[in-house]
Amino acid sequence: MEKNKLKILLVEDEVLVAFQMKRELEAFGYFVYEPAYTGQAAIDSAREETPDICIMDIRLPGDMDGIDAAQIIQSENDVPVIFVTGYKDSEIVERAQGVKPLAVLGKPTLIKQIEEVIEKAFN
């Protein structure tokens, strides 16, 4: 799939981080929807927008974390997920692996790392 055709749903609870990631991903040539900041917002956006891939923070405000949201998004739309997290808790990482993500990347994440995972998955 060509970069300019790939649609990304970005889910990040920190507004400034989300803005920076969106800008950098767009500079790589991807189309990035407006970021979602909660798990429910991510689910709603995935239902509306049909993204090709979801870049999801694990810790999110509200009733569900990124892992829970990713499970719902995958069950409804079969959207691959890349988790990005600042937490290295083994229980969280183990739960995240249960979703079968393309990758679990630690923060701070370089956009180049994300781009490498996407390129590997879609080429």
mmCIF file of N, CA and C in Angstrom:
data_model
loop_
_atom_site.group_PDB
_atom_site.id
_atom_site.type_symbol
_atom_site.label_atom_id
_atom_site.label_comp_id
_atom_site.label_asym_id
_atom_site.label_seq_id
_atom_site.Cartn_x
_atom_site.Cartn_y
_atom_site.Cartn_z
ATOM 1 N N MET A 1 0.845 -1.177 0.000
ATOM 2 C CA MET A 1 0.000 0.000 0.000
ATOM 3 C C MET A 1 0.890 1.239 0.000
ATOM 4 N N GLU A 2 0.538 2.200 -0.829
ATOM 5 C CA GLU A 2 1.321 3.427 -0.900
ATOM 6 C C GLU A 2 1.102 4.277 0.341
ATOM 7 N N LYS A 3 2.166 4.965 0.751
ATOM 8 C CA LYS A 3 2.081 5.800 1.950
ATOM 9 C C LYS A 3 0.922 6.778 1.893
ATOM 10 N N ASN A 4 0.793 7.473 0.774
ATOM 11 C CA ASN A 4 -0.242 8.504 0.713
ATOM 12 C C ASN A 4 -1.650 7.927 0.702
ATOM 13 N N LYS A 5 -1.762 6.622 0.600
ATOM 14 C CA LYS A 5 -3.064 5.964 0.668
ATOM 15 C C LYS A 5 -3.344 5.379 2.054
ATOM 16 N N LEU A 6 -2.321 5.232 2.873
ATOM 17 C CA LEU A 6 -2.466 4.625 4.192
ATOM 18 C C LEU A 6 -3.107 5.618 5.163
ATOM 19 N N LYS A 7 -4.214 5.191 5.793
ATOM 20 C CA LYS A 7 -4.950 6.053 6.725
ATOM 21 C C LYS A 7 -4.669 5.587 8.153
ATOM 22 N N ILE A 8 -4.218 6.512 8.976
ATOM 23 C CA ILE A 8 -3.804 6.186 10.346
ATOM 24 C C ILE A 8 -4.741 6.827 11.362
ATOM 25 N N LEU A 9 -5.189 6.013 12.317
ATOM 26 C CA LEU A 9 -5.895 6.510 13.490
ATOM 27 C C LEU A 9 -4.868 6.601 14.609
ATOM 28 N N LEU A 10 -4.642 7.798 15.110
ATOM 29 C CA LEU A 10 -3.686 8.055 16.172
ATOM 30 C C LEU A 10 -4.453 8.272 17.468
ATOM 31 N N VAL A 11 -4.094 7.505 18.497
ATOM 32 C CA VAL A 11 -4.765 7.609 19.793
ATOM 33 C C VAL A 11 -3.704 7.913 20.840
ATOM 34 N N GLU A 12 -3.753 9.112 21.381
ATOM 35 C CA GLU A 12 -2.739 9.588 22.330
ATOM 36 C C GLU A 12 -3.407 10.592 23.255
ATOM 37 N N ASP A 13 -3.275 10.368 24.577
ATOM 38 C CA ASP A 13 -3.972 11.232 25.520
ATOM 39 C C ASP A 13 -3.288 12.583 25.746
ATOM 40 N N GLU A 14 -2.042 12.719 25.392
ATOM 41 C CA GLU A 14 -1.350 13.992 25.555
ATOM 42 C C GLU A 14 -1.469 14.785 24.263
ATOM 43 N N VAL A 15 -2.191 15.896 24.325
ATOM 44 C CA VAL A 15 -2.520 16.680 23.136
ATOM 45 C C VAL A 15 -1.270 17.112 22.367
ATOM 46 N N LEU A 16 -0.266 17.622 23.060
ATOM 47 C CA LEU A 16 0.935 18.093 22.377
ATOM 48 C C LEU A 16 1.697 16.951 21.714
ATOM 49 N N VAL A 17 1.755 15.812 22.384
ATOM 50 C CA VAL A 17 2.414 14.630 21.805
ATOM 51 C C VAL A 17 1.641 14.173 20.569
ATOM 52 N N ALA A 18 0.317 14.146 20.664
ATOM 53 C CA ALA A 18 -0.510 13.740 19.528
ATOM 54 C C ALA A 18 -0.298 14.673 18.342
ATOM 55 N N PHE A 19 -0.281 15.966 18.603
ATOM 56 C CA PHE A 19 -0.080 16.943 17.543
ATOM 57 C C PHE A 19 1.269 16.741 16.863
ATOM 58 N N GLN A 20 2.305 16.541 17.656
ATOM 59 C CA GLN A 20 3.652 16.331 17.115
ATOM 60 C C GLN A 20 3.731 15.041 16.298
ATOM 61 N N MET A 21 3.164 13.962 16.820
ATOM 62 C CA MET A 21 3.175 12.683 16.098
ATOM 63 C C MET A 21 2.407 12.789 14.782
ATOM 64 N N LYS A 22 1.255 13.434 14.822
ATOM 65 C CA LYS A 22 0.444 13.610 13.612
ATOM 66 C C LYS A 22 1.247 14.370 12.565
ATOM 67 N N ARG A 23 1.862 15.455 12.964
ATOM 68 C CA ARG A 23 2.643 16.271 12.040
ATOM 69 C C ARG A 23 3.799 15.462 11.428
ATOM 70 N N GLU A 24 4.494 14.702 12.257
ATOM 71 C CA GLU A 24 5.629 13.920 11.773
ATOM 72 C C GLU A 24 5.187 12.780 10.856
ATOM 73 N N LEU A 25 4.093 12.115 11.198
ATOM 74 C CA LEU A 25 3.586 11.041 10.338
ATOM 75 C C LEU A 25 3.138 11.594 8.989
ATOM 76 N N GLU A 26 2.504 12.747 9.008
ATOM 77 C CA GLU A 26 2.090 13.374 7.755
ATOM 78 C C GLU A 26 3.309 13.772 6.920
ATOM 79 N N ALA A 27 4.376 14.187 7.575
ATOM 80 C CA ALA A 27 5.613 14.525 6.863
ATOM 81 C C ALA A 27 6.203 13.290 6.169
ATOM 82 N N PHE A 28 5.939 12.103 6.705
ATOM 83 C CA PHE A 28 6.380 10.858 6.068
ATOM 84 C C PHE A 28 5.455 10.464 4.918
ATOM 85 N N GLY A 29 4.357 11.179 4.764
ATOM 86 C CA GLY A 29 3.460 10.918 3.648
ATOM 87 C C GLY A 29 2.188 10.173 3.985
ATOM 88 N N TYR A 30 1.927 9.926 5.257
ATOM 89 C CA TYR A 30 0.711 9.217 5.659
ATOM 90 C C TYR A 30 -0.445 10.191 5.858
ATOM 91 N N PHE A 31 -1.673 9.684 5.703
ATOM 92 C CA PHE A 31 -2.854 10.461 6.054
ATOM 93 C C PHE A 31 -3.206 10.107 7.500
ATOM 94 N N VAL A 32 -3.322 11.103 8.359
ATOM 95 C CA VAL A 32 -3.615 10.875 9.777
ATOM 96 C C VAL A 32 -4.908 11.606 10.128
ATOM 97 N N TYR A 33 -5.889 10.831 10.609
ATOM 98 C CA TYR A 33 -7.131 11.440 11.077
ATOM 99 C C TYR A 33 -6.846 12.302 12.301
ATOM 100 N N GLU A 34 -7.806 13.139 12.653
ATOM 101 C CA GLU A 34 -7.663 13.907 13.891
ATOM 102 C C GLU A 34 -7.488 12.921 15.042
ATOM 103 N N PRO A 35 -6.519 13.159 15.917
ATOM 104 C CA PRO A 35 -6.251 12.201 17.004
ATOM 105 C C PRO A 35 -7.448 11.999 17.929
ATOM 106 N N ALA A 36 -7.537 10.799 18.448
ATOM 107 C CA ALA A 36 -8.500 10.476 19.498
ATOM 108 C C ALA A 36 -7.729 10.497 20.817
ATOM 109 N N TYR A 37 -8.392 10.895 21.889
ATOM 110 C CA TYR A 37 -7.709 11.061 23.170
ATOM 111 C C TYR A 37 -8.182 10.084 24.248
ATOM 112 N N THR A 38 -9.240 9.325 23.955
ATOM 113 C CA THR A 38 -9.735 8.314 24.893
ATOM 114 C C THR A 38 -10.013 7.027 24.123
ATOM 115 N N GLY A 39 -10.186 5.939 24.853
ATOM 116 C CA GLY A 39 -10.503 4.670 24.220
ATOM 117 C C GLY A 39 -11.823 4.721 23.471
ATOM 118 N N GLN A 40 -12.833 5.307 24.080
ATOM 119 C CA GLN A 40 -14.144 5.388 23.424
ATOM 120 C C GLN A 40 -14.083 6.253 22.176
ATOM 121 N N ALA A 41 -13.341 7.350 22.244
ATOM 122 C CA ALA A 41 -13.183 8.203 21.063
ATOM 123 C C ALA A 41 -12.472 7.439 19.941
ATOM 124 N N ALA A 42 -11.520 6.588 20.299
ATOM 125 C CA ALA A 42 -10.811 5.779 19.304
ATOM 126 C C ALA A 42 -11.771 4.796 18.627
ATOM 127 N N ILE A 43 -12.604 4.149 19.416
ATOM 128 C CA ILE A 43 -13.590 3.198 18.880
ATOM 129 C C ILE A 43 -14.555 3.920 17.947
ATOM 130 N N ASP A 44 -15.066 5.064 18.390
ATOM 131 C CA ASP A 44 -15.994 5.843 17.575
ATOM 132 C C ASP A 44 -15.342 6.267 16.264
ATOM 133 N N SER A 45 -14.111 6.721 16.338
ATOM 134 C CA SER A 45 -13.396 7.162 15.146
ATOM 135 C C SER A 45 -13.160 5.993 14.186
ATOM 136 N N ALA A 46 -12.770 4.844 14.721
ATOM 137 C CA ALA A 46 -12.544 3.669 13.875
ATOM 138 C C ALA A 46 -13.828 3.242 13.177
ATOM 139 N N ARG A 47 -14.952 3.380 13.852
ATOM 140 C CA ARG A 47 -16.239 3.030 13.248
ATOM 141 C C ARG A 47 -16.606 4.002 12.123
ATOM 142 N N GLU A 48 -16.275 5.261 12.290
ATOM 143 C CA GLU A 48 -16.590 6.293 11.303
ATOM 144 C C GLU A 48 -15.612 6.326 10.137
ATOM 145 N N GLU A 49 -14.334 6.212 10.432
ATOM 146 C CA GLU A 49 -13.290 6.521 9.460
ATOM 147 C C GLU A 49 -12.679 5.318 8.748
ATOM 148 N N THR A 50 -12.818 4.132 9.269
ATOM 149 C CA THR A 50 -12.186 2.915 8.733
ATOM 150 C C THR A 50 -10.691 3.099 8.422
ATOM 151 N N PRO A 51 -9.881 3.256 9.467
ATOM 152 C CA PRO A 51 -8.434 3.417 9.264
ATOM 153 C C PRO A 51 -7.794 2.108 8.805
ATOM 154 N N ASP A 52 -6.591 2.241 8.246
ATOM 155 C CA ASP A 52 -5.822 1.070 7.841
ATOM 156 C C ASP A 52 -4.968 0.544 8.984
ATOM 157 N N ILE A 53 -4.616 1.429 9.909
ATOM 158 C CA ILE A 53 -3.774 1.068 11.040
ATOM 159 C C ILE A 53 -4.065 2.025 12.190
ATOM 160 N N CYS A 54 -3.861 1.536 13.397
ATOM 161 C CA CYS A 54 -4.088 2.355 14.586
ATOM 162 C C CYS A 54 -2.790 2.416 15.398
ATOM 163 N N ILE A 55 -2.367 3.624 15.725
ATOM 164 C CA ILE A 55 -1.233 3.819 16.621
ATOM 165 C C ILE A 55 -1.840 4.249 17.951
ATOM 166 N N MET A 56 -1.709 3.390 18.957
ATOM 167 C CA MET A 56 -2.479 3.518 20.185
ATOM 168 C C MET A 56 -1.608 3.602 21.426
ATOM 169 N N ASP A 57 -1.817 4.663 22.206
ATOM 170 C CA ASP A 57 -1.221 4.749 23.531
ATOM 171 C C ASP A 57 -1.952 3.737 24.416
ATOM 172 N N ILE A 58 -1.264 3.154 25.358
ATOM 173 C CA ILE A 58 -1.911 2.175 26.225
ATOM 174 C C ILE A 58 -2.653 2.850 27.372
ATOM 175 N N ARG A 59 -2.018 3.802 28.027
ATOM 176 C CA ARG A 59 -2.665 4.495 29.145
ATOM 177 C C ARG A 59 -3.502 5.641 28.610
ATOM 178 N N LEU A 60 -4.813 5.539 28.795
ATOM 179 C CA LEU A 60 -5.737 6.564 28.334
ATOM 180 C C LEU A 60 -6.704 6.919 29.450
ATOM 181 N N PRO A 61 -7.200 8.144 29.470
ATOM 182 C CA PRO A 61 -8.183 8.505 30.483
ATOM 183 C C PRO A 61 -9.526 7.848 30.185
ATOM 184 N N GLY A 62 -10.343 7.721 31.198
ATOM 185 C CA GLY A 62 -11.668 7.145 31.004
ATOM 186 C C GLY A 62 -11.753 5.719 31.497
ATOM 187 N N ASP A 63 -12.804 5.055 31.079
ATOM 188 C CA ASP A 63 -13.124 3.719 31.574
ATOM 189 C C ASP A 63 -12.323 2.601 30.928
ATOM 190 N N MET A 64 -11.679 2.866 29.805
ATOM 191 C CA MET A 64 -10.931 1.796 29.144
ATOM 192 C C MET A 64 -9.561 2.295 28.727
ATOM 193 N N ASP A 65 -8.617 1.377 28.759
ATOM 194 C CA ASP A 65 -7.275 1.733 28.306
ATOM 195 C C ASP A 65 -7.143 1.402 26.820
ATOM 196 N N GLY A 66 -5.978 1.644 26.272
ATOM 197 C CA GLY A 66 -5.749 1.410 24.856
ATOM 198 C C GLY A 66 -5.848 -0.044 24.461
ATOM 199 N N ILE A 67 -5.514 -0.943 25.369
ATOM 200 C CA ILE A 67 -5.604 -2.371 25.066
ATOM 201 C C ILE A 67 -7.065 -2.778 24.882
ATOM 202 N N ASP A 68 -7.910 -2.329 25.803
ATOM 203 C CA ASP A 68 -9.345 -2.627 25.687
ATOM 204 C C ASP A 68 -9.928 -2.044 24.406
ATOM 205 N N ALA A 69 -9.561 -0.805 24.113
ATOM 206 C CA ALA A 69 -10.057 -0.150 22.895
ATOM 207 C C ALA A 69 -9.569 -0.889 21.650
ATOM 208 N N ALA A 70 -8.306 -1.288 21.644
ATOM 209 C CA ALA A 70 -7.743 -1.999 20.492
ATOM 210 C C ALA A 70 -8.459 -3.325 20.257
ATOM 211 N N GLN A 71 -8.807 -4.029 21.339
ATOM 212 C CA GLN A 71 -9.525 -5.302 21.194
ATOM 213 C C GLN A 71 -10.860 -5.085 20.491
ATOM 214 N N ILE A 72 -11.560 -4.039 20.866
ATOM 215 C CA ILE A 72 -12.863 -3.749 20.245
ATOM 216 C C ILE A 72 -12.672 -3.341 18.786
ATOM 217 N N ILE A 73 -11.718 -2.458 18.537
ATOM 218 C CA ILE A 73 -11.456 -2.002 17.167
ATOM 219 C C ILE A 73 -11.077 -3.177 16.276
ATOM 220 N N GLN A 74 -10.220 -4.058 16.774
ATOM 221 C CA GLN A 74 -9.815 -5.215 15.981
ATOM 222 C C GLN A 74 -10.983 -6.171 15.739
ATOM 223 N N SER A 75 -11.812 -6.374 16.743
ATOM 224 C CA SER A 75 -12.931 -7.308 16.572
ATOM 225 C C SER A 75 -13.966 -6.769 15.582
ATOM 226 N N GLU A 76 -14.121 -5.473 15.508
ATOM 227 C CA GLU A 76 -15.112 -4.877 14.612
ATOM 228 C C GLU A 76 -14.564 -4.583 13.220
ATOM 229 N N ASN A 77 -13.287 -4.211 13.138
ATOM 230 C CA ASN A 77 -12.755 -3.708 11.865
ATOM 231 C C ASN A 77 -11.467 -4.380 11.411
ATOM 232 N N ASP A 78 -10.921 -5.271 12.210
ATOM 233 C CA ASP A 78 -9.674 -5.964 11.857
ATOM 234 C C ASP A 78 -8.564 -4.975 11.489
ATOM 235 N N VAL A 79 -8.391 -3.958 12.323
ATOM 236 C CA VAL A 79 -7.375 -2.925 12.106
ATOM 237 C C VAL A 79 -6.123 -3.290 12.899
ATOM 238 N N PRO A 80 -4.968 -3.393 12.245
ATOM 239 C CA PRO A 80 -3.736 -3.679 12.990
ATOM 240 C C PRO A 80 -3.370 -2.509 13.902
ATOM 241 N N VAL A 81 -2.695 -2.849 14.997
ATOM 242 C CA VAL A 81 -2.373 -1.857 16.021
ATOM 243 C C VAL A 81 -0.876 -1.839 16.309
ATOM 244 N N ILE A 82 -0.367 -0.642 16.509
ATOM 245 C CA ILE A 82 0.962 -0.445 17.074
ATOM 246 C C ILE A 82 0.732 0.246 18.405
ATOM 247 N N PHE A 83 1.175 -0.389 19.486
ATOM 248 C CA PHE A 83 1.060 0.244 20.799
ATOM 249 C C PHE A 83 2.289 1.096 21.070
ATOM 250 N N VAL A 84 2.050 2.242 21.680
ATOM 251 C CA VAL A 84 3.114 3.144 22.115
ATOM 252 C C VAL A 84 2.857 3.425 23.590
ATOM 253 N N THR A 85 3.861 3.165 24.420
ATOM 254 C CA THR A 85 3.629 3.333 25.854
ATOM 255 C C THR A 85 4.881 3.767 26.593
ATOM 256 N N GLY A 86 4.668 4.516 27.647
ATOM 257 C CA GLY A 86 5.768 4.905 28.522
ATOM 258 C C GLY A 86 5.916 3.933 29.688
ATOM 259 N N TYR A 87 5.031 2.951 29.757
ATOM 260 C CA TYR A 87 5.023 2.013 30.871
ATOM 261 C C TYR A 87 5.591 0.673 30.428
ATOM 262 N N LYS A 88 6.496 0.168 31.212
ATOM 263 C CA LYS A 88 7.137 -1.115 30.881
ATOM 264 C C LYS A 88 6.680 -2.237 31.811
ATOM 265 N N ASP A 89 5.619 -1.997 32.553
ATOM 266 C CA ASP A 89 5.075 -2.994 33.468
ATOM 267 C C ASP A 89 4.832 -4.291 32.699
ATOM 268 N N SER A 90 5.380 -5.397 33.183
ATOM 269 C CA SER A 90 5.293 -6.667 32.454
ATOM 270 C C SER A 90 3.852 -7.133 32.272
ATOM 271 N N GLU A 91 2.988 -6.855 33.234
ATOM 272 C CA GLU A 91 1.586 -7.250 33.115
ATOM 273 C C GLU A 91 0.913 -6.503 31.960
ATOM 274 N N ILE A 92 1.208 -5.213 31.838
ATOM 275 C CA ILE A 92 0.631 -4.410 30.757
ATOM 276 C C ILE A 92 1.158 -4.887 29.406
ATOM 277 N N VAL A 93 2.453 -5.109 29.322
ATOM 278 C CA VAL A 93 3.042 -5.567 28.063
ATOM 279 C C VAL A 93 2.468 -6.932 27.676
ATOM 280 N N GLU A 94 2.283 -7.806 28.656
ATOM 281 C CA GLU A 94 1.698 -9.126 28.395
ATOM 282 C C GLU A 94 0.265 -8.992 27.884
ATOM 283 N N ARG A 95 -0.527 -8.120 28.516
ATOM 284 C CA ARG A 95 -1.899 -7.870 28.045
ATOM 285 C C ARG A 95 -1.889 -7.326 26.620
ATOM 286 N N ALA A 96 -0.964 -6.410 26.362
ATOM 287 C CA ALA A 96 -0.869 -5.808 25.027
ATOM 288 C C ALA A 96 -0.548 -6.869 23.985
ATOM 289 N N GLN A 97 0.328 -7.805 24.315
ATOM 290 C CA GLN A 97 0.699 -8.870 23.377
ATOM 291 C C GLN A 97 -0.498 -9.752 23.028
ATOM 292 N N GLY A 98 -1.469 -9.834 23.935
ATOM 293 C CA GLY A 98 -2.671 -10.622 23.685
ATOM 294 C C GLY A 98 -3.498 -10.089 22.525
ATOM 295 N N VAL A 99 -3.315 -8.825 22.199
ATOM 296 C CA VAL A 99 -4.030 -8.200 21.080
ATOM 297 C C VAL A 99 -3.316 -8.495 19.757
ATOM 298 N N LYS A 100 -2.115 -9.058 19.852
ATOM 299 C CA LYS A 100 -1.282 -9.359 18.681
ATOM 300 C C LYS A 100 -0.968 -8.093 17.876
ATOM 301 N N PRO A 101 -0.374 -7.103 18.558
ATOM 302 C CA PRO A 101 -0.031 -5.859 17.858
ATOM 303 C C PRO A 101 1.129 -6.080 16.889
ATOM 304 N N LEU A 102 1.266 -5.161 15.960
ATOM 305 C CA LEU A 102 2.420 -5.189 15.067
ATOM 306 C C LEU A 102 3.687 -4.929 15.857
ATOM 307 N N ALA A 103 3.564 -4.103 16.912
ATOM 308 C CA ALA A 103 4.707 -3.778 17.774
ATOM 309 C C ALA A 103 4.201 -3.122 19.046
ATOM 310 N N VAL A 104 5.030 -3.195 20.083
ATOM 311 C CA VAL A 104 4.828 -2.423 21.313
ATOM 312 C C VAL A 104 6.092 -1.594 21.462
ATOM 313 N N LEU A 105 5.966 -0.296 21.255
ATOM 314 C CA LEU A 105 7.109 0.604 21.280
ATOM 315 C C LEU A 105 7.081 1.461 22.539
ATOM 316 N N GLY A 106 8.237 1.663 23.133
ATOM 317 C CA GLY A 106 8.338 2.493 24.320
ATOM 318 C C GLY A 106 8.428 3.963 23.972
ATOM 319 N N LYS A 107 7.971 4.794 24.906
ATOM 320 C CA LYS A 107 8.096 6.246 24.747
ATOM 321 C C LYS A 107 9.395 6.694 25.393
ATOM 322 N N PRO A 108 10.022 7.720 24.916
ATOM 323 C CA PRO A 108 9.582 8.444 23.724
ATOM 324 C C PRO A 108 9.852 7.617 22.478
ATOM 325 N N THR A 109 8.897 7.645 21.583
ATOM 326 C CA THR A 109 8.991 6.871 20.354
ATOM 327 C C THR A 109 9.421 7.780 19.218
ATOM 328 N N LEU A 110 10.362 7.329 18.454
ATOM 329 C CA LEU A 110 10.752 8.059 17.263
ATOM 330 C C LEU A 110 9.792 7.669 16.142
ATOM 331 N N ILE A 111 9.338 8.636 15.405
ATOM 332 C CA ILE A 111 8.414 8.361 14.313
ATOM 333 C C ILE A 111 9.054 7.397 13.318
ATOM 334 N N LYS A 112 10.351 7.454 13.190
ATOM 335 C CA LYS A 112 11.052 6.531 12.282
ATOM 336 C C LYS A 112 10.812 5.080 12.709
ATOM 337 N N GLN A 113 10.749 4.808 14.018
ATOM 338 C CA GLN A 113 10.456 3.450 14.491
ATOM 339 C C GLN A 113 9.065 3.012 14.030
ATOM 340 N N ILE A 114 8.106 3.899 14.172
ATOM 341 C CA ILE A 114 6.738 3.595 13.756
ATOM 342 C C ILE A 114 6.707 3.360 12.252
ATOM 343 N N GLU A 115 7.392 4.221 11.516
ATOM 344 C CA GLU A 115 7.410 4.097 10.066
ATOM 345 C C GLU A 115 8.009 2.758 9.632
ATOM 346 N N GLU A 116 9.039 2.304 10.310
ATOM 347 C CA GLU A 116 9.655 1.015 9.983
ATOM 348 C C GLU A 116 8.675 -0.141 10.204
ATOM 349 N N VAL A 117 7.916 -0.083 11.298
ATOM 350 C CA VAL A 117 6.920 -1.134 11.573
ATOM 351 C C VAL A 117 5.840 -1.122 10.500
ATOM 352 N N ILE A 118 5.373 0.069 10.146
ATOM 353 C CA ILE A 118 4.325 0.192 9.112
ATOM 354 C C ILE A 118 4.839 -0.334 7.774
ATOM 355 N N GLU A 119 6.021 0.076 7.399
ATOM 356 C CA GLU A 119 6.593 -0.362 6.121
ATOM 357 C C GLU A 119 6.715 -1.890 6.074
ATOM 358 N N LYS A 120 7.159 -2.470 7.160
ATOM 359 C CA LYS A 120 7.311 -3.928 7.215
ATOM 360 C C LYS A 120 5.949 -4.620 7.104
ATOM 361 N N ALA A 121 4.932 -4.060 7.748
ATOM 362 C CA ALA A 121 3.604 -4.679 7.758
ATOM 363 C C ALA A 121 2.865 -4.536 6.432
ATOM 364 N N PHE A 122 3.106 -3.438 5.722
ATOM 365 C CA PHE A 122 2.313 -3.164 4.521
ATOM 366 C C PHE A 122 3.093 -3.351 3.221
ATOM 367 N N ASN A 123 4.298 -3.862 3.297
ATOM 368 C CA ASN A 123 5.053 -4.128 2.062
ATOM 369 C C ASN A 123 5.343 -5.592 1.897
#
